[in-house]
Structure formats: C-alpha cells, structure tokens
Amino acid sequence: MSGAREEILARVRTALDDRPEVPEVPWSYGQPVSTGDLDPVARFAERVADYRAVVTLTTAAEVAQRVTEALAAAGAGRVVVPAGLPADWRPAGEGIELVRDDGLGADDLDAIDAVLTGATLGIANTGTIILDHGADQGRRALTLVPDVHVCVVRADQVVTDVPEAVGRLQQLGAHTRPLTWVSGPSATSDIELDRVEGVHGPRTLHVVVVEG
Amino acid sequence: MRTPSGSPTAARHVGVTADFLGMPSFPDAAREALGDTVQRRNLAHATGVIRGKRAKVVGELENWEELRLAAEAIKNRTLFQLDEHLVAFEAAATAAGVTVHWARDAEEANRIVVGLVRETGAEEVVKIKSMATQEIELNEALEAAGIDAWETDLAELIVQLGDDWPSHILVPAIHRNRSEVREIFLRRMGDVGRPAPEGLTDEPRQLAEAARLHLREKFLRAKVAVSGANFAVAETGSLVVVESEGNGRMCLTLPETLISVVGIEKIVPTWSDLEVMLQVLPRSSTGERENPYTSVWTGTTEGDGPQDLHVVLLDNGRTSVLADEVGRAALRCIRCSACLNVCPVYERAGGHAYGSVYPGPIGAVLTPQLRGTTSEVDKSLPFASSLCGACYDVCPVRIDIPSMLVHLRTRVVDEKRGGVPSAEQAAMKTASWVMGSHKRLANAERGAGVVGRALRRRGTTTLGSIPLPGLGAWTGARDAPVPPEESFRQWWERTDGGRSDDVDGTVDGTEGKR
C-alpha cells in the first residue's frame, strides 16, 4: 500500500515540475448575501415553501401546539424524539406516542411514523436546513428512515446564504460533525426529467419557524 | 438469484481499465444513435428542461461570474499543489478514524475494495452513484468475487436492471422513457429482490414508489456500502456527497462499513472552499438553488453511522492528465454535466456514442487523456464537436473545452504522422505549397476563375459534394460558393485599388484615374 502512495505522490510531483503558479482565490469568504425584498426569516420561509415543504411561523410559546398540529396533519402516531429536544417543544395530543431513541434498529425506525428535531442553521436564500445531529436532532438515521420530519428552526438560526452558513458552522465548531443539509423533501428527476417527490428519505417535511 | 448486472455491461468495457474492447468510432456510433428517435426525443426534451432550470437559478445570482472564477481558482490551487493536499487529507482523515488507501490504477482499486468487503464477510454491498466506481468497473470486479453490488440511485438501478450502460453523468437513464422503465422493473425486479407491484403503470410517481419499496429492504439490511465523493476537504479530512433522492444518506448512515472511492482531483484545500463549490454545483447540475440532501462527514462519530470507514484515493491516469499543461484543466471538472446539457452534438447523438462512462464535451477531453489515444473511439473523441464553445460558457470551473479539443486533435494528428500520407495530408501539403508563393496563388486563382465562369454560364451558384479524396466528407455537408470570375487581386489590379470601380466591371470614364 505504501508503494502505491509513494508512487502516486512521485507522479504528481513529476507532473507539476513545470511549477505552475498557484493562484490566489479571488473571493471574500463568509460574506452575507442580500435576501432581496424580504428579511432573512421571511425569505427562508418562502424558499422552503418553494420546495413544497410545509412552513409554519410561530412564537416560542406556541411551538408545542404547532408541532402537535403538524404531526396530526401528517397522520403521525409514533414519533421519535431526540433526547436533547427542548421539553417545551414536545407535542401532546391524543394518539401521539413519543418514542425515545435508545438504539433503535433500522427496522424499528421503519415502524416509526415521524421524527421531531431542532436544527443548527437555516439558509434563507436556498431554503436549506442544516442538521449537525447534536442532542436536539439525534443521529442521522433518525431523520432519514421515518416518513415525516417536523423540524423546528429558530429565527436566530437563520443566515442569509451559503457563505454565512459555512462560516457559522466553523465558528460553532460544528463543521467536523456529521452534517446533513436538507433542501426540501427527497426527489428525483431521473425518469424523463419529470420531478417526482419522495423516493428515500422523509416525503413530508414540515418546518416550524420560531420568532421571538 | 441472478447477479445484479448482466454480462453485456461488463463486456462493453467503457471505463478506464486495462481491458479494452474496440468501441466504434464516434462518427459511426453517432450515425447509428441519430436513428434512435425515442432517445432523440427524450434528450431534446430533457436537456431543454435542464437548460431552462439552470439558466433561471444562475440568472438569479448577480455574482455568478465571480463564483466561476473563484471555483476555477480553488480547483487550480488544489491541482498545482496536489501532493501537499493529498498528504494533508490523508493525515486529517486518519486522525478522524478513516483508513486511507492509495490505488494507482483501476485494477489496484478493485483489489482493495474487494479485499475490504471480504474482510467484513458481507456478500452484498449497496452503492451510491459514483462515476469513479464506474470508471474502474468496480461492480464487475465485485461480481467476479461473488459479491452482489446493488445500485441504489434510481437511474443507476434502471441501468443495472436493464443490462444497460449510463448515457449521462447526472441522469444516466435519460435515454429510457417511462414505458421502458416500467417494462424493466416488471421484468427484472423480482430477479434480484422485491418484485415490482402488479398493475404498475408508467407514471413516474409510481415508478419511483416501486423503486423505493424495492430498495428499502436492501438499505435496511446492508452491512457495507460503497460511495464516491463530490468533494474531499484536505484541511479536515471531510467528504461531501451531494444527492437528491436520499439513497446516499441511506448508504452513508445505515451500514457498518463505508468504502469511498475518490479520484485524487476531488480534493479542495479548505472547508471554507465548500461555500463556493456548494453554490456552483447544484445550480449547474440539477438547476436548483440547493439539491435536496448534502451529506458531510469527517471520520467516524460514535453512535452515529458506520464505524469502519475507508477512503480509496484513485489515480488511474489522473497524474498523466496533470502532466499535460493544457490538458490538466480537465481535472477541475466537478461532474456537474452542464456541458452535456448544452452541447448540440450530445443532444443529438446521446451518451453511448462516446464509448465511455464520461460522455459529452468533458468526456471528449477527459476520456482520451485518461485512456490514451490508441483506440479508434478515443482517437475520434476530440473531433466529436463543432467547437461552438457553449460548454465553456456554462462550465462552473471554466474549463476551456474547445481549446482542449483542438489541443487533443493536434495530438491525434501528430501521432498519425510518418508512414503513407493520407489523402488529407497530401491535400494539406499541396495547399501549403500553392499558398507559399504569390505567383502560384495568383495562377491558382486565375484557374479557379475560369472554372467559375464556366459554371456560372451553366447557372450553377453553389458547389455540392466535390468527389476528390479528402474533400468529399467536408463538402458533402456544406454549400461552397462557386469561385468568382475575378479574384480580389485581379479586381484590385484592374480597378487600381477600387478607385475606378464600376458595378459592370468597366472603367468609369468620368472619375478617371487619380
């Protein structure tokens, strides 16, 4: 194996013996980007809705209510909730059974209806939610296998565009955690380029945006 | 149970491997493909739709050109110090719990991957779409070792079940229409897993649902997954996979072992560079602001996802491309396929005509560099273009494909020199001799003028195909005008530089000579 490593590196060095000049990148990293006529949170809500995810704006006091409504609308009974989810976000309602993730296997997760999480960041211009799979979000399989994902995003977690998101993730030290950037429900255009939603991954994405 | 991919795919050998089969030259393959009206209709529709989507999301940005320049510079920074970045990536990834392997060529990469899978005792793997693994023909190597390799990307599944091969970088089954997909699913799904539901229609929604159900059992039970990577960050050892369906996430998080085959040119220097790359890739490829799912992981995370991670760094000809000062720009490619979607040649001929896993404009410059220019098809690829330059306009990393095509044409022609001169070479030599002396050129023009006069008297205004060696093909598709009766030099002499010109060709007595 080390034979291959040394040989490849030697080939690279030989290939570059014309010593091409290494360019500077003509770019200023981490800059905010305009969100047009709307403020970032409004832009975020608009762009998430563009992907045919359901968006609800609410206040801190009413999160649990909105979450309950979202789950009911999706017909979800068994809901897995990450251990670190704020307690006052937990839904309460007839027919909703909260399940803890204590080593649920893939097949167990398949029998779960929905997952409820927080988020790390929201990107306004692209309608993206970034998960770093911390305590309020749970490991990656949780937001992948169940068919319904209800995600709570706080207004102060919304940044303008990708450069700010990449910068903020590094500031938070979250950039080397496992990350999932979600921009709408799963989709494919592989058949005649006709976009179809919902292949693998949650087919229903409901985003609750919390202001104040 | 039948093996996932049938023998016709393996026998085609359209990757970059030591096995070589003479695929037909591009003109021959394209001529046949032009007769496939289903494919032509699909491609015209598909590429038209994608072009429109791309134009819309690119048009939203005021700084698109700045993004392109930044992306180009980031990739050049990577390539011009590639050895340092590879070493840095290896160190960072290893510190994060990844085992890094190095593969000089396809055969070595396949040996490594097969060995790793065997060590786990698994007899099947699930795969995320990866051009690098197609290039090395990994599926065939796994099957030869008795390991089933299940493609999970919908289009790759269609290609695999249909015993077919990909015709596009991003939407590999674009040459198939919905009724063909339905037929393939009904016929083959049951051979390899959950059969297609009875009464399956050809509605894309239903077809996608059939794929979802068929693949779900494989995702949930797979112990080993194989992926590629869109980007590999040298600074942190992170890998990035950009996708739409969620099959990537399934493969990256549910199994115990993950093996990622990554071309050495996929490196970017710093994590911050992702802010540029993750803007240009989705907009250029699927024409979206962001694709549904982007996964980034840096080594292992306890309690979350595979704990046994491997990266295979793949050369397979990339260092040869790097050595070519003009050709090396092709290594900037981020496999977005914008160039395919805008190419008038690709739109009509389709991907299979290129005889390679990399079709279209980027394929025409990358394939002959990776595979060399000994086979008929690879010699013909640099000529599979009208040099319109649309590809260069849309390339997010600003690869000057037309210049590279001309550069490769020179290489192909130079390799042909020596031995019996071809008719084209003889014609070029003659033309060069004639034009080398103004007297010889003047005589030639006079001769042409005589012919022209004779033809015009017969009422001929354009020349059709000229049945001379080397000229037939060129003139068969073009209208050459009949040579003028009077050459420019003759007119100049007669009219004293146009001072005494008259439409009838006679001297205007009133003006006279000055």
XYZ file of C-alpha atoms in Angstrom:
726
model
C 0.000 0.000 0.000
C 2.791 2.454 0.841
C 4.297 1.562 -2.535
C 1.224 2.958 -4.228
C 1.249 6.071 -2.041
C 4.851 6.917 -2.821
C 4.409 6.216 -6.496
C 1.320 8.372 -6.844
C 2.893 11.259 -4.947
C 6.029 10.945 -7.105
C 3.903 11.025 -10.258
C 2.136 14.135 -9.017
C 5.412 15.907 -8.286
C 6.814 14.992 -11.691
C 3.628 16.123 -13.396
C 3.976 19.513 -11.740
C 7.666 20.089 -12.457
C 6.703 22.982 -14.703
C 5.913 24.703 -11.396
C 2.631 26.388 -12.349
C 1.904 29.492 -10.339
C -0.525 28.777 -7.517
C -3.317 31.342 -7.812
C -4.968 33.278 -5.005
C -8.706 32.696 -4.844
C -10.467 35.921 -5.927
C -13.171 35.570 -3.302
C -14.066 37.024 0.053
C -15.204 34.177 2.279
C -18.136 34.194 4.681
C -19.886 37.283 3.363
C -23.628 37.852 3.823
C -25.727 37.921 0.675
C -28.780 40.047 0.024
C -32.112 38.359 0.651
C -33.917 40.717 -1.700
C -37.036 42.489 -0.516
C -37.598 40.107 2.372
C -35.782 39.800 5.677
C -33.856 36.535 6.056
C -36.543 34.726 8.057
C -39.292 35.625 5.606
C -37.038 34.679 2.717
C -36.255 31.368 4.414
C -39.941 30.600 4.846
C -40.651 31.499 1.219
C -37.818 29.402 -0.185
C -38.598 26.362 1.984
C -42.185 26.523 0.781
C -40.819 26.630 -2.786
C -39.635 23.079 -2.301
C -43.171 22.050 -1.352
C -42.284 21.582 2.280
C -44.898 22.931 4.696
C -43.821 26.046 6.593
C -45.442 27.426 9.732
C -44.357 30.604 11.503
C -44.992 30.801 15.203
C -43.810 32.179 18.550
C -41.789 30.440 21.245
C -44.840 29.917 23.433
C -46.770 28.099 20.738
C -44.181 25.679 19.379
C -45.641 22.607 21.031
C -49.066 23.455 19.625
C -47.771 23.881 16.064
C -45.772 20.686 16.317
C -48.825 18.782 17.517
C -50.872 20.187 14.620
C -48.173 19.272 12.114
C -47.978 15.710 13.360
C -51.738 15.359 13.337
C -51.941 16.703 9.794
C -49.422 14.096 8.733
C -51.340 11.353 10.495
C -48.344 10.515 12.640
C -48.870 8.383 15.737
C -45.470 7.127 16.833
C -42.925 9.936 16.954
C -39.266 9.562 17.833
C -37.908 12.483 19.816
C -34.159 13.093 20.364
C -33.061 13.203 23.981
C -31.879 16.812 23.815
C -35.045 18.316 22.328
C -36.312 21.218 24.461
C -39.051 19.865 26.710
C -41.499 22.635 25.908
C -41.429 21.694 22.236
C -42.746 18.231 22.877
C -46.162 17.597 21.366
C -49.030 16.416 23.462
C -52.084 15.030 21.881
C -54.398 12.125 21.569
C -52.863 9.354 19.589
C -49.316 10.696 19.703
C -46.863 8.290 21.248
C -43.410 9.648 21.946
C -40.605 7.157 21.427
C -37.089 7.524 22.771
C -34.148 6.563 20.614
C -32.281 4.049 22.696
C -30.511 2.130 19.989
C -33.475 1.669 17.673
C -32.503 -0.588 14.806
C -33.216 0.204 11.178
C -36.359 -1.930 11.155
C -37.609 -0.295 14.367
C -37.156 3.099 12.791
C -39.046 1.897 9.762
C -42.058 1.355 12.017
C -41.903 4.893 13.365
C -44.197 7.450 11.707
C -42.371 10.689 12.322
C -39.312 12.370 13.787
C -39.227 15.742 15.544
C -35.995 17.715 15.741
C -34.451 21.099 16.157
C -31.880 22.405 13.685
C -28.440 24.007 13.634
C -28.903 26.607 10.894
C -31.380 27.715 8.242
C -30.160 29.224 4.973
C -32.566 31.903 3.766
C -31.830 32.186 0.045
C -31.729 28.466 -0.589
C -34.369 27.311 1.898
C -31.893 24.865 3.413
C -31.946 23.387 6.913
C -28.625 22.230 8.292
C -28.555 19.462 10.874
C -25.421 18.674 12.851
C -27.080 15.701 14.550
C -26.467 17.025 18.018
C -28.580 16.173 21.058
C -31.671 18.074 19.885
C -31.559 16.414 16.466
C -30.449 12.888 17.038
C -28.240 10.614 14.975
C -28.560 10.691 11.194
C -30.746 7.619 10.795
C -33.491 9.269 12.858
C -34.172 11.978 10.272
C -33.811 9.568 7.393
C -35.936 6.481 7.891
C -39.281 7.819 9.197
C -41.529 9.263 6.517
C -42.369 12.524 8.268
C -39.876 15.061 9.614
C -41.053 18.002 11.693
C -38.183 20.437 12.154
C -38.144 23.462 14.462
C -35.888 26.302 13.334
C -35.378 29.411 15.448
C -35.239 32.788 13.731
C -31.779 33.478 15.191
C -30.528 30.343 13.476
C -31.294 31.695 10.011
C -28.397 33.109 7.954
C -28.568 34.770 4.556
C -26.823 32.335 2.241
C -24.299 29.519 1.858
C -21.146 31.564 2.639
C -22.500 32.681 6.026
C -23.648 29.144 6.762
C -20.228 27.686 6.029
C -18.599 30.388 8.154
C -21.031 29.968 11.053
C -20.651 26.179 11.113
C -16.904 26.624 11.519
C -17.407 29.265 14.235
C -19.657 26.829 16.089
C -17.071 24.074 15.684
C -19.833 22.037 14.073
C -18.177 21.660 10.677
C -16.462 18.390 11.516
C -19.592 16.861 12.985
C -21.717 14.758 10.652
C -23.830 17.253 8.735
C -26.958 16.909 6.637
C -28.126 19.831 4.542
C -31.796 19.406 3.721
C -33.413 21.468 0.973
C -36.915 20.148 0.564
C -38.188 16.601 0.641
C -36.426 13.851 -1.278
C -36.919 13.946 -5.032
C -35.754 12.519 -8.299
C -35.916 13.650 -11.898
C -34.361 10.505 -13.281
C -37.393 9.394 -15.279
C -37.751 11.654 -18.295
C -36.683 14.563 -16.106
C -40.141 14.613 -14.576
C -39.549 15.692 -10.974
C -41.121 13.294 -8.517
C -41.028 13.887 -4.818
C -40.386 11.241 -2.221
C -38.034 8.478 -3.028
C -35.931 7.603 0.022
C -35.867 9.944 2.945
C -38.888 11.663 4.505
C -41.526 12.509 1.941
C -43.162 15.034 4.249
C -41.064 17.843 5.647
C -42.778 20.335 7.950
C -40.754 23.302 9.145
C -41.824 25.309 12.181
C -40.066 28.686 12.290
C -39.962 30.277 15.736
C -39.772 34.042 16.033
C -39.348 35.808 19.350
C -30.819 -15.188 -7.743
C -29.457 -13.594 -10.840
C -26.500 -11.304 -10.453
C -27.377 -7.630 -10.427
C -25.645 -6.589 -13.609
C -25.797 -8.800 -16.628
C -22.836 -9.648 -18.806
C -23.433 -7.151 -21.654
C -22.420 -4.232 -19.434
C -19.186 -5.899 -18.382
C -18.344 -6.863 -21.932
C -18.659 -3.270 -23.094
C -15.670 -2.001 -21.087
C -16.415 1.669 -21.337
C -14.470 2.527 -18.223
C -10.783 3.306 -17.838
C -9.286 -0.111 -17.265
C -6.696 -2.416 -18.759
C -9.429 -4.377 -20.531
C -10.155 -2.855 -23.823
C -12.836 -3.508 -26.332
C -12.983 -1.650 -29.611
C -15.977 0.579 -29.272
C -16.954 2.066 -32.641
C -15.527 5.465 -33.521
C -17.723 8.394 -32.607
C -18.981 9.163 -36.145
C -20.060 5.556 -36.624
C -21.686 5.286 -33.226
C -23.351 8.673 -33.590
C -24.728 7.870 -37.021
C -26.496 4.879 -35.540
C -27.673 6.794 -32.484
C -29.185 9.505 -34.662
C -31.660 6.928 -35.891
C -32.974 6.289 -32.364
C -35.923 8.654 -32.378
C -37.041 7.728 -28.836
C -33.674 8.718 -27.439
C -33.544 11.872 -29.524
C -36.940 12.943 -28.302
C -36.039 12.178 -24.665
C -32.754 14.007 -24.893
C -34.135 17.049 -26.662
C -36.855 17.354 -24.020
C -34.613 16.576 -21.058
C -31.713 18.807 -21.977
C -34.100 21.612 -22.872
C -35.751 21.407 -19.460
C -32.467 21.313 -17.566
C -31.014 24.178 -19.593
C -34.020 26.279 -18.661
C -33.765 25.420 -14.978
C -30.059 26.133 -14.879
C -30.476 29.449 -16.659
C -33.126 30.516 -14.169
C -31.171 29.798 -10.989
C -27.932 31.142 -12.447
C -29.747 34.268 -13.604
C -30.867 34.904 -10.005
C -27.287 35.477 -8.926
C -25.512 38.746 -9.581
C -22.123 37.244 -8.851
C -22.225 34.087 -10.984
C -19.084 35.021 -12.921
C -17.222 35.737 -9.676
C -18.287 32.360 -8.366
C -16.945 30.694 -11.522
C -13.611 32.478 -11.192
C -13.399 31.506 -7.524
C -14.264 27.872 -8.259
C -11.658 27.758 -11.018
C -9.007 29.201 -8.703
C -9.881 26.831 -5.860
C -9.501 23.850 -8.159
C -6.246 25.173 -9.636
C -4.887 25.738 -6.146
C -5.689 22.114 -5.439
C -4.108 20.754 -8.605
C -0.946 22.838 -8.553
C -0.092 21.631 -5.032
C -1.882 18.331 -5.238
C 0.770 16.283 -3.467
C 0.662 18.529 -0.389
C -3.129 18.453 -0.261
C -3.239 14.669 -0.637
C -0.824 14.255 2.250
C -2.818 16.717 4.369
C -6.088 14.956 3.555
C -4.616 11.592 4.482
C -3.365 12.915 7.810
C -6.627 14.641 8.729
C -8.809 11.721 7.667
C -6.638 9.223 9.510
C -6.786 11.317 12.673
C -10.578 11.275 12.364
C -10.685 7.490 12.238
C -10.602 6.775 8.499
C -8.293 4.214 6.885
C -6.836 5.770 3.732
C -5.731 3.576 0.812
C -3.986 4.550 -2.423
C -4.698 2.992 -5.827
C -2.506 3.559 -8.861
C -4.974 2.108 -11.325
C -8.400 0.536 -11.666
C -7.202 -2.975 -11.002
C -5.482 -1.975 -7.767
C -8.548 -0.026 -6.604
C -10.788 -3.001 -7.265
C -8.440 -5.359 -5.416
C -8.503 -3.052 -2.411
C -12.289 -2.704 -2.357
C -12.937 -6.409 -2.878
C -10.454 -7.187 -0.106
C -12.162 -4.785 2.292
C -15.602 -6.222 1.589
C -14.314 -9.774 2.015
C -12.871 -8.834 5.400
C -16.352 -7.955 6.621
C -17.728 -11.270 5.425
C -20.524 -9.487 3.553
C -21.765 -10.932 0.283
C -23.502 -7.806 -0.902
C -22.905 -4.078 -0.912
C -25.198 -1.133 -1.591
C -23.816 1.582 -3.805
C -24.338 5.272 -4.165
C -23.934 6.537 -7.686
C -20.235 7.070 -8.258
C -18.613 7.823 -11.593
C -15.244 6.814 -10.202
C -16.522 3.306 -9.454
C -17.991 3.072 -12.946
C -14.716 4.202 -14.387
C -12.845 1.383 -12.675
C -15.671 -1.099 -13.398
C -15.942 -1.972 -9.718
C -19.316 -3.740 -9.985
C -17.849 -6.262 -12.398
C -14.883 -6.878 -10.088
C -17.204 -7.383 -7.103
C -19.366 -9.804 -9.014
C -16.366 -11.772 -10.165
C -15.573 -12.110 -6.463
C -19.077 -13.359 -5.708
C -20.292 -10.108 -4.130
C -23.588 -8.554 -5.221
C -23.383 -4.805 -5.824
C -26.803 -3.126 -5.668
C -27.046 0.266 -7.322
C -29.445 2.437 -5.330
C -29.605 5.605 -7.383
C -32.870 5.352 -9.346
C -31.268 5.888 -12.738
C -28.390 3.536 -11.948
C -30.947 0.960 -10.816
C -32.735 1.316 -14.145
C -29.427 0.950 -15.994
C -28.370 -2.036 -13.899
C -31.663 -3.914 -14.173
C -31.822 -3.117 -17.875
C -28.354 -4.619 -18.532
C -27.527 -1.259 -19.977
C -24.856 1.378 -19.508
C -25.117 5.020 -18.475
C -25.585 7.683 -21.130
C -25.340 10.816 -18.986
C -23.268 11.834 -15.982
C -26.168 13.071 -13.871
C -29.243 11.321 -15.240
C -27.733 8.060 -16.530
C -31.027 6.583 -17.753
C -32.162 9.611 -19.720
C -32.156 7.516 -22.892
C -35.010 5.466 -21.451
C -38.584 6.644 -21.435
C -41.143 5.780 -18.799
C -42.675 2.798 -20.551
C -39.239 1.245 -20.960
C -38.544 1.813 -17.273
C -41.833 0.175 -16.337
C -41.045 -2.791 -18.525
C -37.582 -3.175 -16.999
C -38.949 -3.019 -13.452
C -41.664 -5.578 -14.133
C -39.290 -7.932 -15.848
C -36.302 -7.758 -13.530
C -37.064 -6.511 -10.021
C -38.279 -9.924 -8.936
C -34.987 -11.491 -10.010
C -32.984 -9.507 -7.509
C -35.383 -8.650 -4.696
C -38.870 -7.399 -4.062
C -40.791 -7.595 -7.343
C -42.483 -4.599 -8.881
C -46.094 -4.253 -7.769
C -48.712 -5.759 -10.025
C -50.552 -3.217 -12.063
C -47.543 -0.905 -12.089
C -48.212 1.931 -14.511
C -45.617 4.038 -16.289
C -46.357 7.153 -14.265
C -43.031 8.425 -12.882
C -44.546 8.741 -9.395
C -45.468 5.059 -9.369
C -42.149 4.012 -10.820
C -40.320 5.965 -8.120
C -42.505 4.329 -5.474
C -41.709 0.888 -6.882
C -38.004 1.713 -6.622
C -38.467 2.979 -3.071
C -40.076 -0.255 -1.940
C -37.677 -2.479 -3.862
C -34.601 -0.785 -2.445
C -35.776 -0.228 1.106
C -35.180 -3.803 2.204
C -31.636 -3.615 0.829
C -30.899 -0.377 2.664
C -32.195 -1.698 5.944
C -30.148 -4.902 5.849
C -26.916 -3.791 4.160
C -23.739 -4.044 6.208
C -21.406 -2.493 3.641
C -21.812 0.497 1.366
C -19.619 1.867 -1.416
C -19.687 5.524 -2.366
C -17.723 8.125 -4.204
C -17.436 11.735 -3.085
C -18.147 15.067 -4.714
C -15.516 16.838 -2.621
C -12.798 15.786 -0.192
C -11.537 18.534 2.119
C -7.776 18.411 2.703
C -7.870 20.601 5.806
C -10.227 18.389 7.808
C -10.406 15.037 6.025
C -14.134 15.583 5.372
C -16.050 14.030 2.498
C -19.101 15.536 0.819
C -21.865 13.718 -1.087
C -24.435 15.780 -2.994
C -27.689 13.991 -3.951
C -31.444 14.249 -4.427
C -33.150 11.014 -3.545
C -31.911 10.036 -0.130
C -30.291 6.797 -1.253
C -26.959 8.442 -0.477
C -27.973 9.133 3.100
C -29.233 5.573 3.407
C -25.892 4.162 2.271
C -23.800 6.619 4.262
C -25.510 6.130 7.622
C -27.150 2.713 7.985
C -24.360 0.206 7.222
C -21.419 -0.660 9.478
C -18.714 -0.264 6.848
C -18.395 2.520 4.266
C -15.817 2.463 1.482
C -15.446 5.664 -0.551
C -13.564 5.665 -3.851
C -12.348 9.194 -4.522
C -10.416 10.476 -7.531
C -7.357 12.435 -6.394
C -8.640 15.507 -8.192
C -11.739 15.744 -5.960
C -9.773 17.450 -3.184
C -10.452 21.051 -2.176
C -7.961 22.725 0.150
C -10.094 24.169 2.974
C -13.524 23.663 4.498
C -14.382 27.258 3.619
C -13.955 26.410 -0.050
C -17.211 24.483 0.206
C -19.069 27.794 0.300
C -18.159 28.293 -3.354
C -18.422 24.700 -4.534
C -21.812 24.106 -2.894
C -23.166 27.126 -4.728
C -21.917 26.289 -8.208
C -22.592 22.551 -8.222
C -26.361 22.366 -7.558
C -27.108 25.287 -9.857
C -25.020 23.829 -12.674
C -26.158 20.236 -12.370
C -29.841 19.962 -11.489
C -30.637 23.627 -11.889
C -31.593 24.051 -8.218
C -30.525 26.571 -5.605
C -29.624 23.593 -3.446
C -30.149 19.886 -4.024
C -32.350 18.047 -1.528
C -29.608 16.355 0.503
C -25.952 17.145 1.020
C -24.096 14.939 3.474
C -20.780 15.941 5.003
C -18.871 13.661 7.331
C -15.442 13.816 8.926
C -14.367 10.396 10.043
C -16.388 8.345 12.494
C -18.928 9.593 15.018
C -19.686 7.378 17.973
C -23.199 6.046 17.951
C -23.975 7.505 14.546
C -23.312 5.787 11.253
C -20.589 3.413 10.044
C -17.704 2.897 12.457
C -15.473 1.277 9.830
C -14.582 3.964 7.285
C -12.274 3.673 4.297
C -11.209 6.043 1.549
C -9.507 4.778 -1.605
C -7.606 7.582 -3.328
C -7.632 6.838 -7.047
C -5.065 7.863 -9.686
C -5.956 5.763 -12.778
C -4.452 8.174 -15.294
C -5.120 11.430 -13.494
C -1.416 12.075 -12.938
C -0.846 11.766 -16.696
C -3.525 14.345 -17.298
C -1.917 16.547 -14.655
C 1.384 16.397 -16.534
C -0.169 17.976 -19.648
C -0.055 21.736 -19.137
C -3.077 22.310 -21.352
C -4.972 19.120 -20.621
C -4.722 19.364 -16.840
C -7.585 21.869 -16.700
C -9.928 18.932 -17.322
C -9.152 17.769 -13.789
C -11.038 20.766 -12.439
C -14.266 19.055 -13.501
C -16.816 18.653 -10.697
C -19.038 16.358 -12.779
C -21.996 18.722 -12.927
C -22.883 17.782 -16.552
C -23.844 21.323 -17.547
C -21.681 20.903 -20.633
C -23.609 17.794 -21.729
C -26.914 19.566 -21.416
C -25.870 22.469 -23.590
C -23.974 20.544 -26.280
C -25.742 20.326 -29.656
C -23.747 17.208 -30.539
C -24.533 15.379 -27.294
C -28.197 16.310 -27.539
C -28.478 14.542 -30.863
C -26.037 11.662 -30.525
C -26.623 10.764 -26.889
C -24.067 9.487 -24.394
C -23.488 5.971 -25.680
C -21.930 7.269 -28.894
C -18.914 8.458 -26.879
C -17.986 4.924 -25.858
C -17.039 5.970 -22.343
C -18.504 6.381 -18.868
C -17.732 10.072 -19.371
C -19.727 11.297 -22.382
C -20.339 14.727 -23.799
C -17.866 17.592 -24.008
C -15.988 16.777 -20.804
C -15.883 13.138 -21.862
C -14.381 14.117 -25.200
C -11.415 15.741 -23.438
C -11.109 13.561 -20.361
C -11.525 10.089 -21.854
C -8.702 10.312 -24.445
C -6.429 11.732 -21.744
C -7.242 9.024 -19.205
C -7.359 6.127 -21.666
C -4.813 7.378 -24.199
C -5.447 7.816 -27.901
C -4.729 4.358 -29.278
C -8.248 3.054 -29.832
C -10.484 4.148 -32.687
C -13.062 5.669 -30.427
C -10.553 7.626 -28.328
C -8.882 8.993 -31.478
C -12.253 10.200 -32.693
C -13.470 11.839 -29.490
C -11.590 15.148 -29.840
C -13.338 15.508 -33.203
C -16.812 14.900 -31.763
C -17.510 18.617 -31.611
C -18.380 21.608 -33.733
C -16.297 23.771 -31.376
C -19.284 26.031 -30.714
C -17.971 26.753 -27.205
C -21.299 26.549 -25.374
C -19.713 24.105 -22.933
C -17.043 26.612 -21.926
C -19.730 29.229 -21.301
C -21.582 27.079 -18.785
C -18.695 25.280 -17.111
C -18.693 26.337 -13.436
C -14.925 25.834 -13.212
C -14.216 27.469 -16.563
C -12.624 24.578 -18.400
C -11.818 25.810 -21.913
C -13.035 22.652 -23.587
C -12.857 23.915 -27.208
C -9.161 24.823 -26.873
C -8.503 21.494 -25.244
C -10.269 19.686 -28.081
C -8.039 21.423 -30.616
C -5.000 20.574 -28.487
C -6.025 16.903 -28.458
C -6.762 16.932 -32.188
C -3.189 18.057 -32.724
C -2.011 15.158 -30.610
C -4.090 12.649 -32.583
C -2.898 14.050 -35.917
C 0.739 14.150 -34.773
C 0.530 10.533 -33.706
C -0.600 9.659 -37.214
C 2.424 11.259 -38.891
C 5.008 9.166 -40.656
C 4.253 6.279 -42.983
C 1.986 6.616 -46.032
C 0.490 10.104 -46.137
C -3.298 10.180 -46.108
C -5.260 11.984 -48.788
C -5.948 14.773 -46.308
C -2.254 15.164 -45.511
C -1.419 15.254 -49.234
C -4.095 17.873 -49.876
C -2.806 19.993 -46.986
C 0.750 19.762 -48.299
C -0.362 20.837 -51.780
C -2.380 23.741 -50.461
C 0.581 24.795 -48.383
C 2.826 24.689 -51.487
C 0.398 26.720 -53.591
C -0.086 29.361 -50.930
C 3.633 29.550 -50.319
C 4.217 31.735 -53.392
C 2.118 34.675 -54.546
C 2.698 33.726 -58.191
C 1.435 30.171 -57.626
C -1.564 31.505 -55.697
C -2.344 34.047 -58.446
C -2.218 31.266 -61.044
C -4.468 29.065 -58.968
C -6.967 31.890 -58.588
C -6.921 32.538 -62.313
C -7.604 28.864 -62.948
C -10.434 28.887 -60.421
C -11.884 31.956 -62.112
C -12.044 30.158 -65.451
C -13.908 27.253 -63.838
C -16.169 29.672 -62.049
C -17.078 31.476 -65.268
C -17.924 28.182 -66.934
C -20.109 27.043 -64.032
C -21.968 30.333 -63.777
C -22.751 30.193 -67.511
C -24.465 26.897 -66.719
C -26.431 28.546 -63.928
C -24.582 26.864 -61.012
C -24.153 29.067 -57.950
C -23.070 26.616 -55.231
C -20.922 23.529 -55.298
C -22.224 20.318 -53.858
C -20.060 17.405 -52.840
C -16.657 17.503 -54.508
C -15.588 13.954 -55.326
C -11.898 14.487 -54.629
C -10.059 12.471 -51.967
C -10.245 14.161 -48.597
C -12.835 16.683 -49.735
C -15.963 14.577 -50.138
C -16.969 14.466 -46.481
C -16.164 18.147 -45.895
C -18.088 19.449 -48.865
C -20.947 16.977 -48.596
C -22.373 18.838 -45.614
C -21.533 22.388 -46.676
C -22.511 24.677 -49.550
C -19.344 26.043 -51.123
C -19.911 29.066 -53.384
C -18.768 28.803 -56.986
C -15.363 30.517 -57.375
C -15.688 34.148 -58.508
C -14.772 35.022 -62.090
C -12.326 37.583 -60.868
C -10.118 37.159 -57.827
C -9.601 40.009 -55.381
C -6.080 40.592 -56.721
C -7.328 40.740 -60.309
C -10.072 43.206 -59.326
C -7.531 45.313 -57.381
C -5.195 45.486 -60.358
C -7.956 46.207 -62.827
C -9.588 48.972 -60.808
C -6.430 50.454 -59.312
C -7.445 49.564 -55.789
C -11.170 50.175 -56.304
C -10.674 53.824 -57.275
C -12.160 53.308 -60.723
C -14.589 50.544 -59.879
C -17.839 50.159 -61.750
C -20.513 47.632 -60.965
C -20.413 46.354 -64.546
C -16.696 45.877 -64.287
C -15.877 48.681 -66.803
C -13.911 51.796 -66.078
C -15.960 54.833 -65.165
C -14.844 57.446 -67.613
C -15.965 60.422 -65.526
C -13.834 59.577 -62.477
C -10.703 58.565 -64.335
C -7.510 57.657 -62.620
C -6.226 59.748 -59.785
